[in-house]
Tab-separated table of C-alpha atoms and ligand atoms in Angstrom:
chain	number	residue	atom	x	y	z
M	1	MET	CA	101.619	128.553	109.463
M	2	LYS	CA	100.663	126.396	105.924
M	3	LYS	CA	98.312	124.262	106.641
M	4	ILE	CA	99.205	121.221	105.237
M	5	ALA	CA	95.915	119.655	103.454
M	6	THR	CA	97.709	117.621	100.175
M	7	VAL	CA	100.754	114.598	100.863
M	8	LEU	CA	102.070	114.075	97.686
M	9	THR	CA	103.841	110.108	97.292
M	10	ALA	CA	105.724	109.754	94.742
M	11	ILE	CA	106.050	105.276	93.964
M	12	ASP	CA	108.282	103.024	92.202
M	13	PHE	CA	107.612	100.171	93.908
M	14	SER	CA	110.838	99.327	95.576
M	15	ASP	CA	111.575	99.037	99.472
M	16	SER	CA	112.746	102.595	99.551
M	17	SER	CA	109.651	104.375	98.226
M	18	ASP	CA	107.846	101.307	100.379
M	19	ASN	CA	109.554	103.396	103.357
M	20	ALA	CA	108.441	106.816	101.860
M	21	PHE	CA	105.127	105.828	101.193
M	22	GLN	CA	104.461	104.858	105.022
M	23	MET	CA	106.014	108.409	106.344
M	24	ALA	CA	103.780	110.154	103.481
M	25	LEU	CA	99.999	108.419	105.139
M	26	SER	CA	101.755	109.117	108.647
M	27	MET	CA	101.632	112.581	108.081
M	28	ALA	CA	98.323	112.489	106.060
M	29	LYS	CA	96.969	110.995	108.716
M	30	SER	CA	98.621	113.074	111.459
M	31	PHE	CA	97.267	116.340	109.504
M	32	SER	CA	94.207	115.351	108.660
M	33	ALA	CA	95.439	115.642	104.826
M	34	GLN	CA	94.474	114.332	101.764
M	35	LEU	CA	97.466	111.520	100.145
M	36	LEU	CA	97.896	111.292	96.467
M	37	VAL	CA	99.883	108.444	95.668
M	38	LEU	CA	101.715	108.504	92.372
M	39	HIS	CA	103.033	105.817	90.297
M	40	VAL	CA	105.482	107.739	86.835
M	41	ILE	CA	105.373	104.534	83.767
M	42	ASN	CA	108.747	105.125	82.878
M	43	GLU	CA	108.891	106.616	79.940
M	44	PRO	CA	110.602	105.640	77.013
M	45	VAL	CA	108.943	102.135	78.855
M	46	ASP	CA	110.747	100.392	80.795
M	47	LEU	CA	110.777	96.872	78.666
M	48	ARG	CA	111.950	94.505	80.912
M	49	GLY	CA	108.933	92.941	81.792
M	50	PHE	CA	108.517	94.452	85.273
M	51	TYR	CA	104.833	95.527	85.172
M	52	VAL	CA	104.105	91.861	82.712
M	53	PRO	CA	105.453	88.954	82.720
M	54	HIS	CA	105.032	88.564	78.847
M	55	ILE	CA	105.114	91.688	76.782
M	56	SER	CA	102.922	91.256	73.978
M	57	PHE	CA	103.885	94.174	71.214
M	58	GLU	CA	100.913	94.537	70.098
M	59	LYS	CA	99.422	95.352	72.912
M	60	LEU	CA	101.935	96.589	74.515
M	61	GLU	CA	100.988	100.329	75.942
M	62	ASP	CA	97.501	98.281	77.540
M	63	GLU	CA	99.242	95.573	78.598
M	64	ILE	CA	101.837	97.808	80.816
M	65	GLU	CA	99.360	99.938	81.770
M	66	GLU	CA	97.067	97.854	83.074
M	67	GLY	CA	99.771	96.138	85.206
M	68	ALA	CA	100.987	99.588	86.534
M	69	LYS	CA	96.658	99.488	87.912
M	70	LYS	CA	97.347	96.303	89.201
M	71	MET	CA	100.213	96.484	91.011
M	72	MET	CA	98.986	100.321	92.588
M	73	GLU	CA	95.825	98.670	93.344
M	74	SER	CA	97.612	95.435	95.415
M	75	PHE	CA	99.854	98.139	97.125
M	76	CYS	CA	96.748	100.754	98.416
M	77	ARG	CA	94.869	97.138	99.322
M	78	LEU	CA	97.882	96.075	101.820
M	79	ASN	CA	99.476	99.257	102.722
M	80	ILE	CA	96.141	102.357	103.253
M	81	HIS	CA	94.136	100.519	105.755
M	82	ASP	CA	91.686	102.242	107.283
M	83	PHE	CA	92.551	106.024	105.946
M	84	GLU	CA	89.577	106.786	103.223
M	85	ASN	CA	90.791	110.197	102.638
M	86	TYR	CA	93.500	109.634	99.303
M	87	GLU	CA	93.726	109.147	95.650
M	88	SER	CA	95.874	106.827	93.214
M	89	LEU	CA	96.980	108.591	90.565
M	90	ILE	CA	99.094	106.779	86.944
M	91	VAL	CA	100.367	108.411	84.569
M	92	PRO	CA	103.017	108.134	81.871
M	93	GLY	CA	106.394	110.198	80.944
M	94	LEU	CA	109.532	111.274	83.223
M	95	PRO	CA	109.467	110.628	86.691
M	96	TYR	CA	110.978	113.996	87.880
M	97	GLU	CA	108.786	116.062	85.900
M	98	GLN	CA	105.021	114.439	86.429
M	99	ILE	CA	105.941	113.972	90.051
M	100	ILE	CA	107.318	117.796	89.838
M	101	SER	CA	103.866	119.107	88.192
M	102	GLN	CA	101.213	116.146	89.029
M	103	GLY	CA	102.384	118.175	92.467
M	104	GLU	CA	101.750	121.498	91.330
M	105	GLU	CA	98.523	121.048	89.499
M	106	LYS	CA	97.251	119.521	92.270
M	107	SER	CA	98.084	121.955	94.336
M	108	ALA	CA	100.122	119.189	97.013
M	109	ASP	CA	101.517	121.658	99.844
M	110	LEU	CA	104.321	118.721	100.262
M	111	ILE	CA	106.237	115.935	97.989
M	112	VAL	CA	107.147	112.956	99.811
M	113	LEU	CA	109.625	110.593	98.071
M	114	GLY	CA	112.278	107.907	99.288
M	115	THR	CA	115.802	108.867	98.440
M	116	HIS	CA	116.641	105.924	96.350
M	117	GLY	CA	115.039	103.478	94.011
M	118	ARG	CA	114.755	101.351	91.489
M	119	SER	CA	117.396	102.067	90.096
M	120	GLY	CA	120.039	100.333	92.212
M	121	LEU	CA	122.570	103.236	92.752
M	122	ASP	CA	122.633	102.659	96.926
M	123	HIS	CA	125.866	104.069	96.537
M	124	VAL	CA	125.124	107.263	95.276
M	125	LEU	CA	123.504	109.937	97.951
M	126	PHE	CA	120.672	110.368	96.197
M	127	GLY	CA	118.718	108.860	93.208
M	128	SER	CA	118.172	110.948	90.289
M	129	THR	CA	114.827	111.184	90.711
M	130	ALA	CA	115.503	112.609	94.183
M	131	GLU	CA	117.760	114.528	93.742
M	132	LYS	CA	115.766	116.486	89.952
M	133	VAL	CA	112.780	116.430	92.421
M	134	VAL	CA	114.782	118.404	95.327
M	135	ARG	CA	116.205	120.346	92.927
M	136	LYS	CA	113.116	121.667	90.674
M	137	SER	CA	110.464	121.139	92.728
M	138	LYS	CA	108.675	125.048	94.261
M	139	ILE	CA	106.580	122.660	96.356
M	140	PRO	CA	108.757	121.604	99.614
M	141	VAL	CA	110.137	117.669	99.029
M	142	LEU	CA	110.478	115.230	102.117
M	143	THR	CA	113.400	112.564	101.124
M	144	VAL	CA	113.567	109.687	103.534
M	145	ARG	CA	116.418	106.976	103.654
M	146	LEU	CA	115.670	103.508	104.444
M	147	GLU	CA	117.800	102.711	106.668
M	148	GLU	CA	118.920	98.822	106.172
G	201	LIG	P1	115.114	107.704	91.971
G	201	LIG	O1	115.819	108.580	92.516
G	201	LIG	O2	115.019	107.279	91.339
G	201	LIG	O3	116.136	106.346	92.638
G	201	LIG	O4	113.988	107.512	92.952
G	201	LIG	C1	113.976	108.241	94.032
G	201	LIG	C2	112.442	108.108	94.956
G	201	LIG	O5	111.626	108.295	93.843
G	201	LIG	C3	111.303	106.516	94.797
G	201	LIG	O6	111.611	106.656	96.251
G	201	LIG	C4	110.138	107.645	94.259
G	201	LIG	O7	109.653	107.780	95.763
G	201	LIG	C5	110.117	107.895	93.330
G	201	LIG	N1	110.096	107.758	91.695
G	201	LIG	C6	111.401	107.480	91.459
G	201	LIG	N2	110.613	106.480	90.505
G	201	LIG	C7	109.631	107.128	90.537
G	201	LIG	C8	108.159	106.561	89.158
G	201	LIG	N3	108.887	105.491	87.997
G	201	LIG	N4	107.439	106.686	89.913
G	201	LIG	C9	107.181	107.730	91.331
G	201	LIG	N5	107.898	107.529	91.402
G	201	LIG	C10	108.957	107.220	91.654
């Protein structure tokens, strides 16, 4: 049987991805696997002040990256307690492309995603990132639905 040595979970800081992250963490612990926690800074960048409350146009990219790093640090501090075998990654790009390419680059054995994210399209079966990753990834994908 193929060993699951690396689990990649992609987070967009939504409740749905928080929930999927918890599943990925449990699996990484059960398999004694490494957990990769990936956030993709959506490009073209979301300018609605999600990462930084005020937008400084001169240093926009730096501020966005800095804001994303802080969110990731605080997410990991809050959610990963005694588990040390993890790495966090922040990359710019299209979320579905980066989730697949980072998974391949880091030789992940499993990708764990929420069925939905920040797009708020709760009525559709899958969000567009989830749907594209499921359709295009060669690595097995587990999608986790948040029960309300
Ligand atoms: P969506 O298909 O956009 O509704 O999102 C479905 C799932 O894809 C989320 O629950 C996350 O697990 C993942 N995801 C979406 N956007 C991102 C992003 N920018 N960075 C990392 N993961 C993401």
